[in-house]
PDB file of C-alpha atoms in Angstrom:
ATOM      1  CA  UNK P   1       2.856 -11.419  -7.783  1.00  0.00           C
ATOM      2  CA  UNK P   2      -0.941 -11.540  -7.524  1.00  0.00           C
ATOM      3  CA  UNK P   3      -2.802 -10.617 -10.717  1.00  0.00           C
ATOM      4  CA  UNK P   4      -4.533  -7.252 -10.378  1.00  0.00           C
ATOM      5  CA  UNK P   5      -7.989  -7.380 -11.973  1.00  0.00           C
ATOM      6  CA  UNK P   6     -10.646  -4.744 -11.276  1.00  0.00           C
ATOM      7  CA  UNK P   7     -14.263  -4.358 -12.327  1.00  0.00           C
ATOM      8  CA  UNK P   8     -15.318  -0.714 -12.528  1.00  0.00           C
ATOM      9  CA  UNK P   9     -19.053  -0.191 -13.030  1.00  0.00           C
ATOM     10  CA  UNK P  10     -20.033   2.765 -15.173  1.00  0.00           C
ATOM     11  CA  UNK P  11     -16.497   2.784 -16.592  1.00  0.00           C
ATOM     12  CA  UNK P  12     -17.532   3.937 -20.047  1.00  0.00           C
ATOM     13  CA  UNK P  13     -17.684   7.620 -19.055  1.00  0.00           C
ATOM     14  CA  UNK P  14     -17.356  10.159 -16.250  1.00  0.00           C
ATOM     15  CA  UNK P  15     -15.661   9.394 -12.962  1.00  0.00           C
ATOM     16  CA  UNK P  16     -15.803   5.670 -13.704  1.00  0.00           C
ATOM     17  CA  UNK P  17     -13.735   6.163 -16.861  1.00  0.00           C
ATOM     18  CA  UNK P  18     -11.254   8.311 -14.960  1.00  0.00           C
ATOM     19  CA  UNK P  19     -10.868   5.636 -12.281  1.00  0.00           C
ATOM     20  CA  UNK P  20     -10.505   2.883 -14.884  1.00  0.00           C
ATOM     21  CA  UNK P  21      -7.902   4.887 -16.770  1.00  0.00           C
ATOM     22  CA  UNK P  22      -5.664   5.611 -13.806  1.00  0.00           C
ATOM     23  CA  UNK P  23      -5.992   2.183 -12.195  1.00  0.00           C
ATOM     24  CA  UNK P  24      -5.047   0.776 -15.595  1.00  0.00           C
ATOM     25  CA  UNK P  25      -2.037   3.056 -15.842  1.00  0.00           C
ATOM     26  CA  UNK P  26      -1.058   1.784 -12.362  1.00  0.00           C
ATOM     27  CA  UNK P  27      -0.987  -1.791 -13.653  1.00  0.00           C
ATOM     28  CA  UNK P  28      -4.522  -3.043 -13.055  1.00  0.00           C
ATOM     29  CA  UNK P  29      -6.293  -5.087 -15.718  1.00  0.00           C
ATOM     30  CA  UNK P  30      -9.619  -3.304 -16.127  1.00  0.00           C
ATOM     31  CA  UNK P  31     -12.974  -4.934 -16.800  1.00  0.00           C
ATOM     32  CA  UNK P  32     -15.335  -2.249 -18.074  1.00  0.00           C
ATOM     33  CA  UNK P  33     -18.796  -2.483 -16.492  1.00  0.00           C
ATOM     34  CA  UNK P  34     -21.390  -0.748 -18.668  1.00  0.00           C
ATOM     35  CA  UNK P  35     -24.978  -0.940 -19.894  1.00  0.00           C
ATOM     36  CA  UNK P  36     -24.371  -0.107 -23.561  1.00  0.00           C
ATOM     37  CA  UNK P  37     -22.121  -2.235 -25.773  1.00  0.00           C
ATOM     38  CA  UNK P  38     -21.189   0.556 -28.183  1.00  0.00           C
ATOM     39  CA  UNK P  39     -20.170   2.905 -25.363  1.00  0.00           C
ATOM     40  CA  UNK P  40     -18.288   0.108 -23.621  1.00  0.00           C
ATOM     41  CA  UNK P  41     -16.336  -0.738 -26.770  1.00  0.00           C
ATOM     42  CA  UNK P  42     -15.509   2.926 -27.372  1.00  0.00           C
ATOM     43  CA  UNK P  43     -14.198   3.226 -23.812  1.00  0.00           C
ATOM     44  CA  UNK P  44     -12.150   0.044 -24.281  1.00  0.00           C
ATOM     45  CA  UNK P  45     -10.599   1.440 -27.475  1.00  0.00           C
ATOM     46  CA  UNK P  46      -9.723   4.687 -25.686  1.00  0.00           C
ATOM     47  CA  UNK P  47      -8.248   2.890 -22.676  1.00  0.00           C
ATOM     48  CA  UNK P  48      -6.186   0.507 -24.787  1.00  0.00           C
ATOM     49  CA  UNK P  49      -4.861   3.453 -26.804  1.00  0.00           C
ATOM     50  CA  UNK P  50      -3.481   4.795 -23.515  1.00  0.00           C
ATOM     51  CA  UNK P  51      -1.760   1.492 -22.755  1.00  0.00           C
ATOM     52  CA  UNK P  52      -4.356   0.124 -20.329  1.00  0.00           C
ATOM     53  CA  UNK P  53      -4.883  -3.650 -20.429  1.00  0.00           C
ATOM     54  CA  UNK P  54      -8.613  -4.322 -20.814  1.00  0.00           C
ATOM     55  CA  UNK P  55      -9.608  -8.009 -20.925  1.00  0.00           C
ATOM     56  CA  UNK P  56     -13.172  -7.093 -21.890  1.00  0.00           C
ATOM     57  CA  UNK P  57     -16.466  -5.674 -20.678  1.00  0.00           C
ATOM     58  CA  UNK P  58     -19.446  -6.933 -18.709  1.00  0.00           C
ATOM     59  CA  UNK P  59     -23.045  -5.822 -19.165  1.00  0.00           C
ATOM     60  CA  UNK P  60     -24.041  -4.390 -15.775  1.00  0.00           C
ATOM     61  CA  UNK P  61     -27.685  -3.288 -15.554  1.00  0.00           C
ATOM     62  CA  UNK P  62     -28.175  -2.372 -11.907  1.00  0.00           C
ATOM     63  CA  UNK P  63     -31.930  -1.841 -12.306  1.00  0.00           C
ATOM     64  CA  UNK P  64     -32.414  -5.550 -13.073  1.00  0.00           C
ATOM     65  CA  UNK P  65     -31.286  -7.970 -10.361  1.00  0.00           C
ATOM     66  CA  UNK P  66     -31.507 -10.962 -12.720  1.00  0.00           C
ATOM     67  CA  UNK P  67     -29.060  -9.286 -15.083  1.00  0.00           C
ATOM     68  CA  UNK P  68     -26.846  -8.340 -12.134  1.00  0.00           C
ATOM     69  CA  UNK P  69     -26.678 -12.024 -11.217  1.00  0.00           C
ATOM     70  CA  UNK P  70     -25.803 -12.869 -14.824  1.00  0.00           C
ATOM     71  CA  UNK P  71     -23.015 -10.272 -14.790  1.00  0.00           C
ATOM     72  CA  UNK P  72     -21.627 -11.753 -11.571  1.00  0.00           C
ATOM     73  CA  UNK P  73     -21.665 -15.253 -13.065  1.00  0.00           C
ATOM     74  CA  UNK P  74     -19.796 -13.982 -16.114  1.00  0.00           C
ATOM     75  CA  UNK P  75     -17.151 -12.325 -13.937  1.00  0.00           C
ATOM     76  CA  UNK P  76     -16.697 -15.529 -11.910  1.00  0.00           C
ATOM     77  CA  UNK P  77     -16.278 -17.581 -15.064  1.00  0.00           C
ATOM     78  CA  UNK P  78     -14.049 -15.252 -17.079  1.00  0.00           C
ATOM     79  CA  UNK P  79     -12.119 -13.362 -14.402  1.00  0.00           C
ATOM     80  CA  UNK P  80     -11.592 -15.660 -11.389  1.00  0.00           C
ATOM     81  CA  UNK P  81      -8.691 -13.488 -10.172  1.00  0.00           C
ATOM     82  CA  UNK P  82     -10.913 -10.431  -9.562  1.00  0.00           C
ATOM     83  CA  UNK P  83      -9.421  -8.533  -6.632  1.00  0.00           C
ATOM     84  CA  UNK P  84     -11.249  -5.207  -6.714  1.00  0.00           C
ATOM     85  CA  UNK P  85     -14.817  -4.037  -7.334  1.00  0.00           C
ATOM     86  CA  UNK P  86     -15.383  -0.311  -7.808  1.00  0.00           C
ATOM     87  CA  UNK P  87     -19.087   0.462  -7.414  1.00  0.00           C
ATOM     88  CA  UNK P  88     -19.272   3.671  -9.405  1.00  0.00           C
ATOM     89  CA  UNK P  89     -22.338   3.328 -11.659  1.00  0.00           C
ATOM     90  CA  UNK P  90     -25.511   5.112 -10.656  1.00  0.00           C
ATOM     91  CA  UNK P  91     -28.279   7.432 -11.771  1.00  0.00           C
ATOM     92  CA  UNK P  92     -28.899  11.000 -10.573  1.00  0.00           C
ATOM     93  CA  UNK P  93     -32.640  10.953 -10.054  1.00  0.00           C
ATOM     94  CA  UNK P  94     -34.491  14.223 -10.593  1.00  0.00           C
ATOM     95  CA  UNK P  95     -32.124  16.884  -9.301  1.00  0.00           C
ATOM     96  CA  UNK P  96     -34.347  19.781 -10.384  1.00  0.00           C
ATOM     97  CA  UNK P  97     -37.029  19.527  -7.668  1.00  0.00           C
ATOM     98  CA  UNK P  98     -37.183  20.164  -3.933  1.00  0.00           C
ATOM     99  CA  UNK P  99     -37.344  17.144  -1.647  1.00  0.00           C
ATOM    100  CA  UNK P 100     -41.030  17.528  -0.871  1.00  0.00           C
ATOM    101  CA  UNK P 101     -41.860  17.639  -4.579  1.00  0.00           C
ATOM    102  CA  UNK P 102     -39.876  14.513  -5.456  1.00  0.00           C
ATOM    103  CA  UNK P 103     -41.996  11.842  -7.107  1.00  0.00           C
ATOM    104  CA  UNK P 104     -42.278   8.495  -5.321  1.00  0.00           C
ATOM    105  CA  UNK P 105     -41.418   6.794  -8.617  1.00  0.00           C
ATOM    106  CA  UNK P 106     -38.156   8.762  -8.776  1.00  0.00           C
ATOM    107  CA  UNK P 107     -37.207   7.769  -5.223  1.00  0.00           C
ATOM    108  CA  UNK P 108     -37.969   4.127  -6.002  1.00  0.00           C
ATOM    109  CA  UNK P 109     -36.033   4.064  -9.287  1.00  0.00           C
ATOM    110  CA  UNK P 110     -32.964   5.816  -7.882  1.00  0.00           C
ATOM    111  CA  UNK P 111     -32.755   3.579  -4.816  1.00  0.00           C
ATOM    112  CA  UNK P 112     -33.357   0.504  -6.997  1.00  0.00           C
ATOM    113  CA  UNK P 113     -30.261   1.307  -9.048  1.00  0.00           C
ATOM    114  CA  UNK P 114     -27.903   3.078  -6.664  1.00  0.00           C
ATOM    115  CA  UNK P 115     -28.522   0.960  -3.575  1.00  0.00           C
ATOM    116  CA  UNK P 116     -30.322  -2.294  -4.365  1.00  0.00           C
ATOM    117  CA  UNK P 117     -28.464  -2.898  -7.625  1.00  0.00           C
ATOM    118  CA  UNK P 118     -25.120  -2.025  -6.079  1.00  0.00           C
ATOM    119  CA  UNK P 119     -25.852  -4.258  -3.083  1.00  0.00           C
ATOM    120  CA  UNK P 120     -26.884  -7.134  -5.356  1.00  0.00           C
ATOM    121  CA  UNK P 121     -23.669  -6.923  -7.378  1.00  0.00           C
ATOM    122  CA  UNK P 122     -21.504  -6.613  -4.275  1.00  0.00           C
ATOM    123  CA  UNK P 123     -23.252  -9.545  -2.607  1.00  0.00           C
ATOM    124  CA  UNK P 124     -22.887 -11.717  -5.699  1.00  0.00           C
ATOM    125  CA  UNK P 125     -19.158 -11.010  -6.059  1.00  0.00           C
ATOM    126  CA  UNK P 126     -18.193 -11.185  -2.369  1.00  0.00           C
ATOM    127  CA  UNK P 127     -17.339 -14.913  -2.357  1.00  0.00           C
ATOM    128  CA  UNK P 128     -14.871 -14.354  -5.209  1.00  0.00           C
ATOM    129  CA  UNK P 129     -13.414 -11.226  -3.604  1.00  0.00           C
ATOM    130  CA  UNK P 130     -13.084 -13.018  -0.267  1.00  0.00           C
ATOM    131  CA  UNK P 131     -11.265 -15.878  -1.987  1.00  0.00           C
ATOM    132  CA  UNK P 132      -8.851 -13.388  -3.575  1.00  0.00           C
ATOM    133  CA  UNK P 133      -8.498 -11.223  -0.420  1.00  0.00           C
ATOM    134  CA  UNK P 134      -9.968  -8.380  -2.405  1.00  0.00           C
ATOM    135  CA  UNK P 135     -11.650  -5.050  -1.835  1.00  0.00           C
ATOM    136  CA  UNK P 136     -14.845  -3.170  -2.589  1.00  0.00           C
ATOM    137  CA  UNK P 137     -14.752   0.594  -3.132  1.00  0.00           C
ATOM    138  CA  UNK P 138     -17.979   2.602  -3.352  1.00  0.00           C
ATOM    139  CA  UNK P 139     -18.147   5.993  -5.043  1.00  0.00           C
ATOM    140  CA  UNK P 140     -20.671   7.912  -2.991  1.00  0.00           C
ATOM    141  CA  UNK P 141     -21.556  11.152  -1.190  1.00  0.00           C
ATOM    142  CA  UNK P 142     -21.822  12.005   2.527  1.00  0.00           C
ATOM    143  CA  UNK P 143     -24.953  10.965   4.409  1.00  0.00           C
ATOM    144  CA  UNK P 144     -24.864  14.342   6.162  1.00  0.00           C
ATOM    145  CA  UNK P 145     -27.059  16.800   4.305  1.00  0.00           C
ATOM    146  CA  UNK P 146     -25.231  19.639   2.565  1.00  0.00           C
ATOM    147  CA  UNK P 147     -27.085  22.976   2.420  1.00  0.00           C
ATOM    148  CA  UNK P 148     -25.586  23.582  -1.032  1.00  0.00           C
ATOM    149  CA  UNK P 149     -26.564  20.408  -2.870  1.00  0.00           C
ATOM    150  CA  UNK P 150     -29.095  17.845  -1.644  1.00  0.00           C
ATOM    151  CA  UNK P 151     -31.287  16.145  -4.303  1.00  0.00           C
ATOM    152  CA  UNK P 152     -33.418  13.852  -2.157  1.00  0.00           C
ATOM    153  CA  UNK P 153     -33.589  10.704  -4.304  1.00  0.00           C
ATOM    154  CA  UNK P 154     -29.845  10.678  -4.959  1.00  0.00           C
ATOM    155  CA  UNK P 155     -28.746  11.517  -1.408  1.00  0.00           C
ATOM    156  CA  UNK P 156     -31.140   8.938   0.064  1.00  0.00           C
ATOM    157  CA  UNK P 157     -29.830   6.210  -2.256  1.00  0.00           C
ATOM    158  CA  UNK P 158     -26.233   6.992  -1.347  1.00  0.00           C
ATOM    159  CA  UNK P 159     -27.015   7.134   2.379  1.00  0.00           C
ATOM    160  CA  UNK P 160     -28.295   3.571   2.065  1.00  0.00           C
ATOM    161  CA  UNK P 161     -25.125   2.616   0.216  1.00  0.00           C
ATOM    162  CA  UNK P 162     -23.038   4.156   3.011  1.00  0.00           C
ATOM    163  CA  UNK P 163     -24.977   2.112   5.575  1.00  0.00           C
ATOM    164  CA  UNK P 164     -24.273  -1.023   3.529  1.00  0.00           C
ATOM    165  CA  UNK P 165     -20.563  -0.250   3.605  1.00  0.00           C
ATOM    166  CA  UNK P 166     -20.520   0.395   7.347  1.00  0.00           C
ATOM    167  CA  UNK P 167     -22.400  -2.766   8.260  1.00  0.00           C
ATOM    168  CA  UNK P 168     -20.348  -4.980   5.948  1.00  0.00           C
ATOM    169  CA  UNK P 169     -17.030  -3.535   7.135  1.00  0.00           C
ATOM    170  CA  UNK P 170     -17.941  -4.156  10.773  1.00  0.00           C
ATOM    171  CA  UNK P 171     -19.010  -7.717  10.056  1.00  0.00           C
ATOM    172  CA  UNK P 172     -15.908  -8.466   7.977  1.00  0.00           C
ATOM    173  CA  UNK P 173     -13.790  -7.373  10.928  1.00  0.00           C
ATOM    174  CA  UNK P 174     -15.864  -9.282  13.486  1.00  0.00           C
ATOM    175  CA  UNK P 175     -15.602 -12.485  11.442  1.00  0.00           C
ATOM    176  CA  UNK P 176     -11.978 -11.931  10.369  1.00  0.00           C
ATOM    177  CA  UNK P 177     -12.921 -12.189   6.702  1.00  0.00           C
ATOM    178  CA  UNK P 178     -10.125 -11.306   4.244  1.00  0.00           C
ATOM    179  CA  UNK P 179     -12.096  -8.690   2.318  1.00  0.00           C
ATOM    180  CA  UNK P 180     -12.186  -4.923   2.717  1.00  0.00           C
ATOM    181  CA  UNK P 181     -14.856  -2.354   1.899  1.00  0.00           C
ATOM    182  CA  UNK P 182     -14.735   1.434   2.063  1.00  0.00           C
ATOM    183  CA  UNK P 183     -16.375   4.460   0.459  1.00  0.00           C
ATOM    184  CA  UNK P 184     -14.999   7.497  -1.324  1.00  0.00           C
ATOM    185  CA  UNK P 185     -16.632  10.859  -1.954  1.00  0.00           C
ATOM    186  CA  UNK P 186     -14.859  12.397  -4.969  1.00  0.00           C
ATOM    187  CA  UNK P 187     -16.103  15.875  -4.114  1.00  0.00           C
ATOM    188  CA  UNK P 188     -17.572  18.316  -6.646  1.00  0.00           C
ATOM    189  CA  UNK P 189     -16.724  16.939 -10.088  1.00  0.00           C
ATOM    190  CA  UNK P 190     -17.779  18.059 -13.546  1.00  0.00           C
ATOM    191  CA  UNK P 191     -19.691  15.104 -15.075  1.00  0.00           C
ATOM    192  CA  UNK P 192     -22.775  14.278 -17.126  1.00  0.00           C
ATOM    193  CA  UNK P 193     -24.560  13.376 -13.887  1.00  0.00           C
ATOM    194  CA  UNK P 194     -24.702  17.031 -12.807  1.00  0.00           C
ATOM    195  CA  UNK P 195     -25.114  18.482 -16.286  1.00  0.00           C
ATOM    196  CA  UNK P 196     -21.356  19.146 -16.593  1.00  0.00           C
ATOM    197  CA  UNK P 197     -21.548  21.736 -13.851  1.00  0.00           C
ATOM    198  CA  UNK P 198     -18.225  23.570 -13.519  1.00  0.00           C
ATOM    199  CA  UNK P 199     -18.335  25.956 -10.563  1.00  0.00           C
ATOM    200  CA  UNK P 200     -15.442  27.149  -8.365  1.00  0.00           C
ATOM    201  CA  UNK P 201     -14.123  24.201  -6.361  1.00  0.00           C
ATOM    202  CA  UNK P 202     -15.108  21.604  -8.961  1.00  0.00           C
ATOM    203  CA  UNK P 203     -12.518  19.153 -10.301  1.00  0.00           C
ATOM    204  CA  UNK P 204     -12.295  17.343 -13.613  1.00  0.00           C
ATOM    205  CA  UNK P 205     -12.661  13.612 -14.196  1.00  0.00           C
ATOM    206  CA  UNK P 206      -8.969  13.048 -14.814  1.00  0.00           C
ATOM    207  CA  UNK P 207      -7.926  14.707 -11.551  1.00  0.00           C
ATOM    208  CA  UNK P 208     -10.445  12.699  -9.538  1.00  0.00           C
ATOM    209  CA  UNK P 209      -9.589   9.444 -11.309  1.00  0.00           C
ATOM    210  CA  UNK P 210      -5.876   9.895 -10.635  1.00  0.00           C
ATOM    211  CA  UNK P 211      -6.402  10.674  -6.955  1.00  0.00           C
ATOM    212  CA  UNK P 212      -8.804   7.735  -6.556  1.00  0.00           C
ATOM    213  CA  UNK P 213      -6.256   5.343  -8.083  1.00  0.00           C
ATOM    214  CA  UNK P 214      -3.563   6.698  -5.756  1.00  0.00           C
ATOM    215  CA  UNK P 215      -5.825   6.082  -2.766  1.00  0.00           C
ATOM    216  CA  UNK P 216      -6.642   2.531  -3.821  1.00  0.00           C
ATOM    217  CA  UNK P 217      -2.965   1.727  -4.391  1.00  0.00           C
ATOM    218  CA  UNK P 218      -1.570   3.450  -1.281  1.00  0.00           C
ATOM    219  CA  UNK P 219      -0.932   0.122   0.462  1.00  0.00           C
ATOM    220  CA  UNK P 220      -3.035   0.994   3.517  1.00  0.00           C
ATOM    221  CA  UNK P 221      -6.162  -0.630   4.908  1.00  0.00           C
ATOM    222  CA  UNK P 222      -9.225   1.611   4.713  1.00  0.00           C
ATOM    223  CA  UNK P 223     -11.737  -0.875   6.114  1.00  0.00           C
ATOM    224  CA  UNK P 224     -15.011   0.890   6.927  1.00  0.00           C
ATOM    225  CA  UNK P 225     -13.696   4.357   6.123  1.00  0.00           C
ATOM    226  CA  UNK P 226     -15.574   7.162   4.397  1.00  0.00           C
ATOM    227  CA  UNK P 227     -12.923   9.204   2.605  1.00  0.00           C
ATOM    228  CA  UNK P 228     -13.453  12.591   0.980  1.00  0.00           C
ATOM    229  CA  UNK P 229     -11.008  13.280  -1.841  1.00  0.00           C
ATOM    230  CA  UNK P 230     -12.083  16.892  -2.141  1.00  0.00           C
ATOM    231  CA  UNK P 231     -14.410  17.937   0.687  1.00  0.00           C
ATOM    232  CA  UNK P 232     -17.085  20.492  -0.122  1.00  0.00           C
ATOM    233  CA  UNK P 233     -15.873  23.852   1.112  1.00  0.00           C
ATOM    234  CA  UNK P 234     -18.526  25.770   3.016  1.00  0.00           C
ATOM    235  CA  UNK P 235     -19.381  29.198   1.755  1.00  0.00           C
ATOM    236  CA  UNK P 236     -19.009  32.237   4.023  1.00  0.00           C
TER     237      UNK P 236
END
């Protein structure tokens, strides 16, 4: 049986932790991707206490492409059986301002992390994932603009990430490459990213993590798909 090793970025808290937890409970060996060693080690202790096998952690700083390359080299050296990359880590940008008032610096920083950093990590790990007939799963939001929640910097960065997924999926199919990529929108979830917002229709991290793990392990191909776990329900 093929060894199941996954790298989850931003696995030290929030949705990333929930995904890591439930993939681990499903039998995956989880590499924790994080920026902060103390937080990574705390997450590892918590996951191991639940029975999750965690070989270690990797410093993933998406804002720095040199450090992204270093992280990818470390994964190749230490975890050559990597079969799944979950691109979960990201920053919110300034969610308190209207689009027209968004600072250029905020747009640049958010896209640098959420799109360019995610692309750089995915690109660097693709040869290994292709070798292992692996998959890439992006945690994202719809490119279509919601009238209820639409912070410009964040939505723009995720729209670029969605375009990355669509282009790569098409090319993998055209070239018959043994690697799969798809995107998942968790739906409204109470996390640090949104200030722990908990309105009607929101779900908790554990619920989202469990459903994400079920999707990943459902045995089906989801090449090029954009899947909504909990679609945003329109108000009357």
